[in-house]
Each structure stands twice: as C-alpha cells, then as structure tokens.
Coordinates of N, CA and C in Angstrom, one line a residue:
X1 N -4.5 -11.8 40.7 CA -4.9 -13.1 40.2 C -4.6 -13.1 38.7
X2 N -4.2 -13.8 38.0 CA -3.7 -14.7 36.8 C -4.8 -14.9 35.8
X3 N -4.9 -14.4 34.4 CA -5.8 -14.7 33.9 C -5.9 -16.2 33.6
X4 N -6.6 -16.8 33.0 CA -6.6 -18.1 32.8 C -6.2 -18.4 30.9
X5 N -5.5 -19.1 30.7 CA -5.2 -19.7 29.2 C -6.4 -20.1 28.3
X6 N -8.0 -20.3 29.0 CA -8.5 -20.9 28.1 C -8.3 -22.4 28.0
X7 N -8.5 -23.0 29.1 CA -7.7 -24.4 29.1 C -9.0 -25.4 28.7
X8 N -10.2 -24.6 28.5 CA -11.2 -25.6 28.6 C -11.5 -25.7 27.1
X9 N -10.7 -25.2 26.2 CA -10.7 -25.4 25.0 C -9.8 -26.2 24.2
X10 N -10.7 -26.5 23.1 CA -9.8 -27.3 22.5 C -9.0 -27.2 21.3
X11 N -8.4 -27.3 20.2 CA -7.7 -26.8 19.7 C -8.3 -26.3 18.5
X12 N -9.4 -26.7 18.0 CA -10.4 -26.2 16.9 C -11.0 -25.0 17.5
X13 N -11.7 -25.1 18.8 CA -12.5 -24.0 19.5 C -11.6 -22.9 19.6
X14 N -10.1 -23.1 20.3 CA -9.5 -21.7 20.3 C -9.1 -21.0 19.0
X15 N -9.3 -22.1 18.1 CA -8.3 -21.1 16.5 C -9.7 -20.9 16.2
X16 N -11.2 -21.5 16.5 CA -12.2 -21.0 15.9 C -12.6 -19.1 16.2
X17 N -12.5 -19.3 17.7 CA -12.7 -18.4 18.1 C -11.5 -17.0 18.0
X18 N -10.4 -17.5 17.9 CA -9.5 -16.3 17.5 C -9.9 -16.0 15.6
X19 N -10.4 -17.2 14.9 CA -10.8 -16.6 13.2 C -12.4 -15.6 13.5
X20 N -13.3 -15.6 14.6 CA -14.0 -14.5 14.6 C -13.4 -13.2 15.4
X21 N -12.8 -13.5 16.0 CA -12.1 -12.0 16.4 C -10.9 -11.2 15.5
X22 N -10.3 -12.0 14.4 CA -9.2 -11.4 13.6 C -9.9 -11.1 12.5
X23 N -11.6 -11.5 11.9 CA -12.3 -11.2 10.8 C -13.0 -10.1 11.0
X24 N -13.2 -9.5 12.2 CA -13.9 -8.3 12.5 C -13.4 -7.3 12.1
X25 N -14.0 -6.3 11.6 CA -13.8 -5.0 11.1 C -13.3 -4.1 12.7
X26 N -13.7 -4.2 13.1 CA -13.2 -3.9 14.8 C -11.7 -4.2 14.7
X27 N -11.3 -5.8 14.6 CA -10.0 -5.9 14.8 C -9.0 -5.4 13.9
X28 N -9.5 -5.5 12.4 CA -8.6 -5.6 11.2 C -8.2 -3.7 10.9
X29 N -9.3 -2.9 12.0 CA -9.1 -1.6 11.8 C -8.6 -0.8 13.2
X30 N -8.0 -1.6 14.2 CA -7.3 -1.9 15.0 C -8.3 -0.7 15.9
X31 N -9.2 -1.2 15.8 CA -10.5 -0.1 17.1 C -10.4 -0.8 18.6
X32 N -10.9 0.0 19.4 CA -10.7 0.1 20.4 C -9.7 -0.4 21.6
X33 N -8.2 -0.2 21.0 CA -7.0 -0.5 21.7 C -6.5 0.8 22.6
X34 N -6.9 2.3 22.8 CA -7.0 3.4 23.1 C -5.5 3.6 22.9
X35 N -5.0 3.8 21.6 CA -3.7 4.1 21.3 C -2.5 3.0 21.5
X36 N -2.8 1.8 22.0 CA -1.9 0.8 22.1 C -1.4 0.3 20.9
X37 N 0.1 -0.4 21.2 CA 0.1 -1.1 20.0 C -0.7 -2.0 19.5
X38 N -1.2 -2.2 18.1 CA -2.2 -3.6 18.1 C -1.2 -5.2 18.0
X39 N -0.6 -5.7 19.2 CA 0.2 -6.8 19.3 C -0.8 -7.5 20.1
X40 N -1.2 -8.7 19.6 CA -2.0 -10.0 20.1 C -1.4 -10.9 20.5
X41 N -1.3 -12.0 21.8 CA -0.9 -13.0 21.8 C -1.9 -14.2 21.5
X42 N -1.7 -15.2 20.7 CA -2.9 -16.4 20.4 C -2.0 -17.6 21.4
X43 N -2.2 -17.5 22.4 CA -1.9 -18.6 23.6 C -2.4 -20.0 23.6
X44 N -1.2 -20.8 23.5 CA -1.9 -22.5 23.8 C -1.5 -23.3 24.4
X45 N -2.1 -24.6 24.8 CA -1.2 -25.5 26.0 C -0.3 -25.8 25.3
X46 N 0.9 -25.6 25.9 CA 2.6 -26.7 24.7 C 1.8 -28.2 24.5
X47 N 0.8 -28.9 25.5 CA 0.3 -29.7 25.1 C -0.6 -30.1 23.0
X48 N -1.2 -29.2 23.1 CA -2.0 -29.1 22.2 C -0.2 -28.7 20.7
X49 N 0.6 -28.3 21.1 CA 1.5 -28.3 20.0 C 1.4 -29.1 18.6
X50 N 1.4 -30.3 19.0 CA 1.2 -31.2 17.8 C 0.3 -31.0 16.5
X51 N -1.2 -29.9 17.4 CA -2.2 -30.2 16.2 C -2.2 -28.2 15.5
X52 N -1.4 -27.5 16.6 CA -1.2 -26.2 16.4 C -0.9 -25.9 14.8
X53 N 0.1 -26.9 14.0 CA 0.8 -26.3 12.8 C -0.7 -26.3 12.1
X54 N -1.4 -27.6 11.9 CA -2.7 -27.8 11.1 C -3.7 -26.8 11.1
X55 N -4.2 -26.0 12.5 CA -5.1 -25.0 13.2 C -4.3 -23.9 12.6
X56 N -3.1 -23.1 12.5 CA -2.6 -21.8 12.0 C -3.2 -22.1 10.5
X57 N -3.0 -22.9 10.0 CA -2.6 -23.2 8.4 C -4.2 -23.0 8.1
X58 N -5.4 -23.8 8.9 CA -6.8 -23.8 8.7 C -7.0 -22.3 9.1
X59 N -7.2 -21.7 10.0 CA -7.3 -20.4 10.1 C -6.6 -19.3 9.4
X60 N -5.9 -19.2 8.8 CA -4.9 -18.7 7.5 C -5.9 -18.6 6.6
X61 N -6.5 -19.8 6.2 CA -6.6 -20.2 4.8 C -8.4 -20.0 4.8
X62 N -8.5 -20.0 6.4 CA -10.4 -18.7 6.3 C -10.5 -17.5 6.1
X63 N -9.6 -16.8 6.8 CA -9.7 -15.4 6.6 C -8.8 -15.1 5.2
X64 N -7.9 -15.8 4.7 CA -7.8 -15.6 3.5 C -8.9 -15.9 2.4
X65 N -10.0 -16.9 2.5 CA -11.2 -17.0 2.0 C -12.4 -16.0 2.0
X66 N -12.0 -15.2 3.1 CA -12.9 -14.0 3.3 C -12.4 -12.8 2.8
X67 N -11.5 -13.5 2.3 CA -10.8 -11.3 1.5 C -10.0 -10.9 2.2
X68 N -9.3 -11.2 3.5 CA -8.3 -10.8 4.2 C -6.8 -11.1 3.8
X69 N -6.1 -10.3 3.7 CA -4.4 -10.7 3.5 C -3.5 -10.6 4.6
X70 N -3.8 -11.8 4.7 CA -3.0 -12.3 5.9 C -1.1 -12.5 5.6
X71 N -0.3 -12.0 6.2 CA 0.9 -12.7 6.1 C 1.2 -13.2 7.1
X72 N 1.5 -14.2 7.0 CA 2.4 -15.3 7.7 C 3.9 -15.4 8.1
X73 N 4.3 -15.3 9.0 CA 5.6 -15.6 9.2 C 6.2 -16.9 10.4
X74 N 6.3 -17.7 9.6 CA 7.2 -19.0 10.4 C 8.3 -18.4 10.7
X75 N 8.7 -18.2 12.2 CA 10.3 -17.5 12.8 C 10.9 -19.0 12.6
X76 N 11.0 -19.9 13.2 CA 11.5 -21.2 12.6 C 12.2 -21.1 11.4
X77 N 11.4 -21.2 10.3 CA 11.7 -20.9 9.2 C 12.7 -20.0 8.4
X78 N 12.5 -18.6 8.9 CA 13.0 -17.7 8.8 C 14.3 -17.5 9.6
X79 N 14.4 -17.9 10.6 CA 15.7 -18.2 11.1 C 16.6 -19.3 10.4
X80 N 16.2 -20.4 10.3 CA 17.0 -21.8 9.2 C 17.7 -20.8 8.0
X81 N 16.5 -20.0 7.7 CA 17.2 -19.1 6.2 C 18.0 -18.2 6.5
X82 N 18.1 -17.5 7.5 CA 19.4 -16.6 8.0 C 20.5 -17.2 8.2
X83 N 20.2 -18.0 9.0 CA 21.7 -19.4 9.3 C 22.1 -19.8 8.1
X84 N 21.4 -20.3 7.4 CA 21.8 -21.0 5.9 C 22.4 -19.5 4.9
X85 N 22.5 -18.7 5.4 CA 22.5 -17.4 4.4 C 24.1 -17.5 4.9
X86 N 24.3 -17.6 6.0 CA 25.7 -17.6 6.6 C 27.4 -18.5 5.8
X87 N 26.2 -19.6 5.5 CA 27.0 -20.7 4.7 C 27.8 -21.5 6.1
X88 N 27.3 -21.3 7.6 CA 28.2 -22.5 8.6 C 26.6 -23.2 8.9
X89 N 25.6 -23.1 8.8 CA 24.5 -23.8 9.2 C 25.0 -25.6 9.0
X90 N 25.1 -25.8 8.1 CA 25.4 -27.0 8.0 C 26.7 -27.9 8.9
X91 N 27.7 -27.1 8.9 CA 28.6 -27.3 9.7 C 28.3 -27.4 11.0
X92 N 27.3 -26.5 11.4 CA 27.0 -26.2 12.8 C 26.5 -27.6 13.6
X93 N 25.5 -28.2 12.4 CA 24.4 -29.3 12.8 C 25.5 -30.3 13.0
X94 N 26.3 -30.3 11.9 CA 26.9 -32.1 11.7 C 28.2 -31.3 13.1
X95 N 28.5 -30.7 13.8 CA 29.8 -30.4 14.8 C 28.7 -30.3 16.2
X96 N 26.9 -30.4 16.3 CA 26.2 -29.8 17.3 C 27.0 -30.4 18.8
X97 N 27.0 -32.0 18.5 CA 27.1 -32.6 19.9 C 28.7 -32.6 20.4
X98 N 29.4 -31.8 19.4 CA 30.9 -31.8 20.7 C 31.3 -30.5 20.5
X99 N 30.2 -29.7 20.1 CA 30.7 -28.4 20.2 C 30.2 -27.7 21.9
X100 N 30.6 -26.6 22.3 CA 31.0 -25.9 23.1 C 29.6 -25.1 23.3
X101 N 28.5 -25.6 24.4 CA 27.2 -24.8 24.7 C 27.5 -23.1 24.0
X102 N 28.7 -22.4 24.5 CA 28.9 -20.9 24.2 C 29.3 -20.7 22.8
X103 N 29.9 -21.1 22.1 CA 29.6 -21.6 20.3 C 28.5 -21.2 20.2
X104 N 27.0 -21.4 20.6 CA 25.9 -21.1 20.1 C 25.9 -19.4 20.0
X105 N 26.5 -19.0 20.6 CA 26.4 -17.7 21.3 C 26.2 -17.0 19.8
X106 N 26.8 -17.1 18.9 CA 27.2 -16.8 17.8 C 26.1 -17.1 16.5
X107 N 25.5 -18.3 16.9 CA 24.2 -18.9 16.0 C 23.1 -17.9 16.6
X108 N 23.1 -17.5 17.9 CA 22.1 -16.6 18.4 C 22.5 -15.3 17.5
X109 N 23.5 -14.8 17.8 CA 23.6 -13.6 16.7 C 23.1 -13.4 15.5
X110 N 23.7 -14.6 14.7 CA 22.9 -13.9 13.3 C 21.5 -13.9 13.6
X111 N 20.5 -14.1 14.4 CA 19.2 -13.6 14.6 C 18.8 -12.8 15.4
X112 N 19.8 -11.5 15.9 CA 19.3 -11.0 16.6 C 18.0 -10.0 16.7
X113 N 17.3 -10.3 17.2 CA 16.3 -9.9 17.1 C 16.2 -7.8 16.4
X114 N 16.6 -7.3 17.7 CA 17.2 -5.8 17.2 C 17.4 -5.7 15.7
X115 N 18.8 -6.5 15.2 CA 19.6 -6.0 14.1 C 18.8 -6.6 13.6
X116 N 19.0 -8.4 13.0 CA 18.5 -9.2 12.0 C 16.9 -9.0 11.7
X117 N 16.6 -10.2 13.3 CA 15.2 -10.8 12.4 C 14.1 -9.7 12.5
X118 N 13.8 -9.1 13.2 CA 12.6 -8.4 13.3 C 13.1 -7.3 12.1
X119 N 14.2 -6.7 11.9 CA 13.9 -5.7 10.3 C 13.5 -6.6 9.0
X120 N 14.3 -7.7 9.5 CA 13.7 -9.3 8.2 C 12.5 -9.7 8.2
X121 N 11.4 -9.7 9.6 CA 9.9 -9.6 9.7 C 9.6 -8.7 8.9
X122 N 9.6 -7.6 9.1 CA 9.7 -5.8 8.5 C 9.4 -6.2 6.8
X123 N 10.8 -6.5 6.8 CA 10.8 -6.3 5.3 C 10.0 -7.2 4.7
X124 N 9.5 -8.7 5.1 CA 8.5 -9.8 4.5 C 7.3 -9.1 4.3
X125 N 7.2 -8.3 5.5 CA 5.8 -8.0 5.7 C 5.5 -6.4 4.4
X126 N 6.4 -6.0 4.3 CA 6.4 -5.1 3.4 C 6.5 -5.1 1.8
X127 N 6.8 -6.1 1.8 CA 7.5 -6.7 0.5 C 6.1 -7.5 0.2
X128 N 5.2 -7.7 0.8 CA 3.8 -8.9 0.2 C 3.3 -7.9 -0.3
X129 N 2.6 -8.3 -1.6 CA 1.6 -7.8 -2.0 C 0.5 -9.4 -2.4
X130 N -1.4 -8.7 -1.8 CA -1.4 -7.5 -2.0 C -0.5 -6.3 -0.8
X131 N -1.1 -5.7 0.1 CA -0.7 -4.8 1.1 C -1.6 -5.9 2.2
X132 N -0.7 -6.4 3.2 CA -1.4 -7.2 4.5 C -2.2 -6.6 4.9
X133 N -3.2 -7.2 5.7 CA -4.2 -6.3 6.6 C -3.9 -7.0 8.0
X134 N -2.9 -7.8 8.2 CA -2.6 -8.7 9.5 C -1.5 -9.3 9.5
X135 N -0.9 -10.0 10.4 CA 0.1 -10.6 10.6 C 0.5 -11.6 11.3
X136 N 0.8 -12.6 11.3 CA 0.5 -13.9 11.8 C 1.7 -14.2 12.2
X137 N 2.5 -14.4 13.4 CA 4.0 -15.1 13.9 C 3.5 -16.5 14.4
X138 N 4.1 -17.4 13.9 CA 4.6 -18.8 14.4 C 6.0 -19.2 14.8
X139 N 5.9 -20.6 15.2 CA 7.0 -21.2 16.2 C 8.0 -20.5 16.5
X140 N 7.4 -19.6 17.1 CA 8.8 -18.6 18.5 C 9.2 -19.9 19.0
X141 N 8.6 -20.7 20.0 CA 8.8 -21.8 20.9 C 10.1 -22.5 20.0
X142 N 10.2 -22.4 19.1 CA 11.7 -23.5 18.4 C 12.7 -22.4 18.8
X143 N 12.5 -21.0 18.5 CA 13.8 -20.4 18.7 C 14.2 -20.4 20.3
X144 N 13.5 -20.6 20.9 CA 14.2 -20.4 22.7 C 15.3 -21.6 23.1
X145 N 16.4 -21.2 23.8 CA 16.5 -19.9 24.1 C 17.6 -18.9 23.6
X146 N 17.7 -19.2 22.4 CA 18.7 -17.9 21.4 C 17.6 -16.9 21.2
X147 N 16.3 -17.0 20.7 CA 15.8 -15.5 20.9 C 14.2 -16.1 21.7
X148 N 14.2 -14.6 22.7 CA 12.6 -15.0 23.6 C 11.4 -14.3 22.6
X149 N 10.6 -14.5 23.0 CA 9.4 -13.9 22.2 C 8.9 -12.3 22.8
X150 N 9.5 -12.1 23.8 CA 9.1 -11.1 24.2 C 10.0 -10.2 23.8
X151 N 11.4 -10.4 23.5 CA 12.2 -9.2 22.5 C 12.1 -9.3 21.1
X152 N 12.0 -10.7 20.3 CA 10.7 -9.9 19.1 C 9.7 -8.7 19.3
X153 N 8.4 -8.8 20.2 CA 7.9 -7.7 20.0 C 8.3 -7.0 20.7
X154 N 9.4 -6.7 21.4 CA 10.0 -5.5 21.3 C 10.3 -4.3 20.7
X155 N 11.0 -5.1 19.9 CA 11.9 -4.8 19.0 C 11.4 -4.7 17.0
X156 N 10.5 -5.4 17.4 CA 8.9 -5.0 16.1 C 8.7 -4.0 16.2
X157 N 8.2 -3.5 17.6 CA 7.2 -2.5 17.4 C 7.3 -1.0 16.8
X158 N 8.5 -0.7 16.8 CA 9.0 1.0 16.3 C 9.4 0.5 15.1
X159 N 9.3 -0.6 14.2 CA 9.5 -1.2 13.0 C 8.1 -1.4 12.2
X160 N 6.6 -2.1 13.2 CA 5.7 -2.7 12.4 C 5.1 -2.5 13.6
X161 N 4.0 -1.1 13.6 CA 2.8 -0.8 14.4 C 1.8 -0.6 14.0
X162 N 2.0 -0.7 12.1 CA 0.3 -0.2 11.8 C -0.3 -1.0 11.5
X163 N -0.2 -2.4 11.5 CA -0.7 -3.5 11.2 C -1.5 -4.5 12.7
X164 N -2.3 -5.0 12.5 CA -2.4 -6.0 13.7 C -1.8 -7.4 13.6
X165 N -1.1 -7.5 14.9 CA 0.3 -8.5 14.9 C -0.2 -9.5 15.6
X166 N -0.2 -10.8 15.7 CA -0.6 -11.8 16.0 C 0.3 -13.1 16.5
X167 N 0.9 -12.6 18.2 CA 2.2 -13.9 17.8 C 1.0 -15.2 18.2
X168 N 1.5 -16.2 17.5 CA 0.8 -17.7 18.1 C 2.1 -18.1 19.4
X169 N 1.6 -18.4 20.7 CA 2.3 -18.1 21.7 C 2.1 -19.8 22.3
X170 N 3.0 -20.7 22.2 CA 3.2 -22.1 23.1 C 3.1 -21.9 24.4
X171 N 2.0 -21.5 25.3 CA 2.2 -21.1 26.8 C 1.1 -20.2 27.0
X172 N 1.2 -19.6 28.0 CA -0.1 -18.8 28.6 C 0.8 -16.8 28.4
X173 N -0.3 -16.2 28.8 CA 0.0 -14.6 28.5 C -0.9 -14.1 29.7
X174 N 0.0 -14.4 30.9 CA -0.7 -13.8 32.2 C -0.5 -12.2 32.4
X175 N -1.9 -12.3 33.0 CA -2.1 -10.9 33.0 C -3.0 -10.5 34.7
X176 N -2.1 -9.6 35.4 CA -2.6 -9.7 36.6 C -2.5 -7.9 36.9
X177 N -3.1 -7.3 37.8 CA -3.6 -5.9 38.1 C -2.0 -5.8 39.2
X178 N -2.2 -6.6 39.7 CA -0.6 -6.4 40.8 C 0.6 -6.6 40.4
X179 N 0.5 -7.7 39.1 CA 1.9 -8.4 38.9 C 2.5 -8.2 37.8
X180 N 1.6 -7.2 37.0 CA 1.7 -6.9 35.3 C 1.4 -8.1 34.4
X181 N 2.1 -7.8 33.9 CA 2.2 -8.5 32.5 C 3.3 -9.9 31.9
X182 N 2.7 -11.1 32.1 CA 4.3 -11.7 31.1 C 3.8 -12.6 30.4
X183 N 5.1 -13.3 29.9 CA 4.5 -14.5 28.7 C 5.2 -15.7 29.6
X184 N 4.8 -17.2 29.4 CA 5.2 -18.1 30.2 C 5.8 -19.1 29.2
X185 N 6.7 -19.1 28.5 CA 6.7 -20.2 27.6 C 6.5 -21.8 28.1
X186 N 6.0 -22.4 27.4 CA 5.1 -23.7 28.1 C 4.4 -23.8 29.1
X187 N 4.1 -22.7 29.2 CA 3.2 -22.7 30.9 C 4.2 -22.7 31.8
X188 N 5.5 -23.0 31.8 CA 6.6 -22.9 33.1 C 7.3 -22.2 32.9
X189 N 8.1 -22.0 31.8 CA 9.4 -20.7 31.5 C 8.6 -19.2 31.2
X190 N 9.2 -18.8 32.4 CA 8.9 -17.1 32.4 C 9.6 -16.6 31.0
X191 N 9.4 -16.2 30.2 CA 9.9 -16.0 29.1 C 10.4 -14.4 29.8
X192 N 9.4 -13.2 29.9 CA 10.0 -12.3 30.6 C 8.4 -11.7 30.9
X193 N 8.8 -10.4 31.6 CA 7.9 -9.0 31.6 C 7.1 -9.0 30.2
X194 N 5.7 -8.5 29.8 CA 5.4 -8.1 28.7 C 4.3 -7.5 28.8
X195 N 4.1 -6.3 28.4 CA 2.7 -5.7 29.1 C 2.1 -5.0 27.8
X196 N 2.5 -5.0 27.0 CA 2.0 -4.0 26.1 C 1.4 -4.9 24.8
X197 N 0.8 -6.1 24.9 CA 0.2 -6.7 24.1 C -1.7 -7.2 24.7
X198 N -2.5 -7.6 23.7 CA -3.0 -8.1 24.3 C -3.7 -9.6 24.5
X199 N -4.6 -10.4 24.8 CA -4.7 -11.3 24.8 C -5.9 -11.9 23.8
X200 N -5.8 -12.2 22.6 CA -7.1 -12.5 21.5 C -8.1 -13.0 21.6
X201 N -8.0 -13.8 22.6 CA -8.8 -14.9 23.0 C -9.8 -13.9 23.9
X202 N -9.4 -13.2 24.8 CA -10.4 -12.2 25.4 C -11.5 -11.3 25.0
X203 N -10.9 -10.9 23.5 CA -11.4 -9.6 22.8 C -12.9 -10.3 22.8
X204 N -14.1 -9.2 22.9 CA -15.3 -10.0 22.9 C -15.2 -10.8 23.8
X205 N -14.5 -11.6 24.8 CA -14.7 -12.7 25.5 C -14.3 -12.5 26.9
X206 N -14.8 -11.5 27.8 CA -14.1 -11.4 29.4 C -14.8 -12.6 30.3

C-alpha cells in the first residue's frame, strides 16, 4: 500500500508543517535517520504549483528568521546559468521549434547531473557563508525530462551528506513495504526507483 501525499492539505498547512519539522533541533542535527542519508522529499499536488513559488520563499524567510541558514537552490535557475555560460542558450531558444527533438540531447549535457550540476549544487552550497545548516532544492519539475530528480540525489549524495537536503518535489514520494520506493512526478510520471530519502511531511506525523 502507497503512502498518501497529504492531499488533504493545503498549501500553507503543508509548508507550515514542513517549517516545524526543518526548525527542530532533531532535524537540523540530522537525529534519528539510523545512519541514512539526511535527503527529504517536500511533496505537492502539481495542482497546488502556482502558489508553491510564494510557500518556498515564505518558509525560507521563517526559518531564516529563527537563526537558521538556509541555502536555497532554484535548479531552474541554475541550469538557465549553465546554458547561458555556454554562450548557444540564446540561439537554442530563438532555433527551439525547427530544431531536431535529439539536438536537445546536448542542452541535456551541459547539466549533467554527475559531471555539472550536482558538483555546481556542491559548490553553492559551500561557497555560502554563514556555513548552511540546510538545504532547500526547487523547480526540479522544469528540468524533466533532460534531468530526473531522482539522479540529482543521486549523484549529490557522495558530494553533500552532511547537511539536511530538502528537494521540494511536484508529485507524490511513494513509499510501500512490497514495492519500495519512488518519486511520481506530477502524480503520473514515474520519475524512477528512490529509496534512500525520506518523506518530511511524515517526520513527527505517521
């Protein structure tokens, strides 16, 4: 059986309740994960997208009120600035609609997760001062499907394990005793297998 998403929440109540579980001294000192990596998924309806950017930014900007150093990483973002580092981003956009689906193949590359972006996560997160105590991932859901969210933390984790990682996830993070572990992007795309994270919304809350 399927954990459930939390569907009966609304978009204040889930980011409310994930700002008491990422303010706890429990989480921020990454207790009782019994040696796991500390990787969180913050799961939501693709419905609720629209008011998501507003909810990251308001929960940000609490626990940064509380003394926490949170870093932030918009993948969105951070991808646009890889491409644009390239100097064909531009070209790419104004050539998108007669160019060749397999052409992208290439715009996937410069972000691959392995080589590029996740040592480019790495190094943001290293590079803040003060020193983070957390870590916050946004709009995976823009990069699919040139990179999935589940080879990000991958490919994070032997890069950035001592910190607690937080992806904000467009979809559910099923979790079943028979069927393991996956991520569903929008509630329908199996993004892949993912077992080794956990679910935020649960912590304190079975």
């Amino acid at each position: 059986m399927t954990e459930p998403i939390h569907e009966d929440l609304s978009p204040a109540e889930r980011f409310d309740r994930a700002y008491a579980v990422m303010r706890s001294d429990d989480f921020l000192h990454m207790r009782g994960q019994l040696g796991e990596v500390p990787y969180f998924i913050l799961g939501h309806p693709a419905a609720d997208e629209p008011e998501v950017g507003a909810q990251v930014k308001r929960l940000v900007g609490r626990l940064r009120a509380d003394g926490i150093e949170v870093c932030e990483v918009d993948l969105w973002a951070l991808a646009r600035a890889m491409w644009a580092e390239t100097g064909q981003w531009d070209a790419i956009l104004e050539q998108e609609s007669a160019l060749p689906k397999d052409s992208f193949a290439d715009v996937g590359n410069v972000i691959s997760p392995q080589k590029y972006l996740s040592p480019r996560i790495t190094s943001i997160v290293r590079a803040q001062e003060p020193t983070p105590q957390l870590v916050v991932l946004t709009h995976v859901g823009r990069l699919y499907p040139l990179v999935r969210a589940h080879t990000i933390l991958n490919t994070l984790q032997p890069l950035l394990s001592d910190l607690p990682v937080v992806l904000v996830f467009p979809g559910e993070y099923r979790q079943s005793p028979t069927q393991g572990a996956s991520l569903v992007l929008f509630g329908q795309l199996l993004d892949d297998d993912y077992y080794r994270a956990f679910d935020l919304l649960k912590l304190g809350n079975p």
